[in-house]
C-alpha positions in Angstrom: 1.6 -3.8 0.9 -1.9 -4.3 2.4 -2.3 -0.6 3.3 -1.1 0.3 -0.2 -3.6 -2.1 -1.8 -6.5 -0.9 0.4 -5.7 2.7 -0.6 -5.7 1.6 -4.2 -9.3 0.3 -3.8 -10.5 3.5 -2.1 -8.5 6.2 -3.8 -7.8 6.5 -7.5 -4.6 8.5 -7.7 -1.0 8.1 -8.8 1.2 5.3 -7.5 3.5 7.8 -6.0 0.8 9.5 -4.0 -0.4 6.1 -2.7 3.1 5.2 -1.8 3.7 8.5 0.1 0.3 8.1 1.9 1.2 4.5 2.9 4.5 5.7 4.2 2.8 8.5 6.2 0.3 6.0 7.7 3.2 3.7 8.7 5.1 6.6 10.3 1.9 7.6 12.1 1.5 4.1 13.5 5.1 4.0 14.7 4.9 7.5 16.3 1.6 6.5 18.0 3.4 3.4 19.4 6.2 5.6 20.7 3.7 7.8 22.6 2.8 4.6 24.5 -1.0 4.8 24.4 -2.4 1.6 23.2 -6.1 1.5 22.3 -8.1 -1.2 24.1 -9.4 -4.3 22.4 -8.9 -4.9 18.7 -7.4 -1.5 18.1 -4.4 -2.5 20.2 -4.0 -5.6 18.1 -4.2 -3.7 14.8 -1.9 -0.8 15.8 0.4 -2.7 18.1 1.8 -1.6 21.5 5.6 -1.3 21.0 7.6 0.6 18.4 10.1 -1.6 16.5 12.7 -0.4 13.9 12.1 -3.5 11.9 8.5 -2.4 11.4 9.8 0.6 9.5 12.0 -1.7 7.4 9.0 -4.0 6.7 6.8 -1.0 5.7 9.5 0.2 3.3 9.9 -3.3 1.7 6.1 -3.5 1.4 5.8 -0.1 -0.4 8.7 -1.0 -2.8 7.1 -4.4 -3.5 3.7 -2.8 -4.1 5.2 -0.2 -6.5 7.1 -2.9 -8.3 4.0 -5.0 -8.7 2.0 -2.1 -10.0 4.7 -1.1 -12.4 5.0 -4.7 -13.6 1.2 -5.2 -14.1 0.8 -1.7 -15.6 3.4 -2.4 -18.3 2.0 -5.8 -19.2 -1.2 -4.4 -20.7 -3.0 -7.1 -22.7 -0.8 -9.9 -21.3 -2.4 -9.4 -17.9 -5.8 -10.1 -19.3 -6.8 -6.5 -19.7 -8.4 -5.1 -22.8 -6.5 -2.4 -24.6 -8.2 0.8 -25.8 -8.2 -0.6 -29.4 -10.0 -3.8 -28.5 -13.6 -3.7 -29.4 -16.1 -4.8 -26.7 -17.4 -8.4 -26.9 -21.0 -8.9 -28.1 
């Protein structure tokens, strides 16, 4: 969910594209771990050193949760504190 959220801050695109990109990043991390080359220092902590099938499950749950959250907040409109297109700006 964090990767999805960071992509949302950096890249204005559809939710589906962000979800696919998040899944691709997750897959790349797991493949990188399978190769067995761990970067030194903080890179090794961020990427991890060992592939784990549960990581893939966690990534999938995170992407689904992020999409559900975005769908829920996108539908709520004014209830989420956003101004609609018909609301005049405050003076």
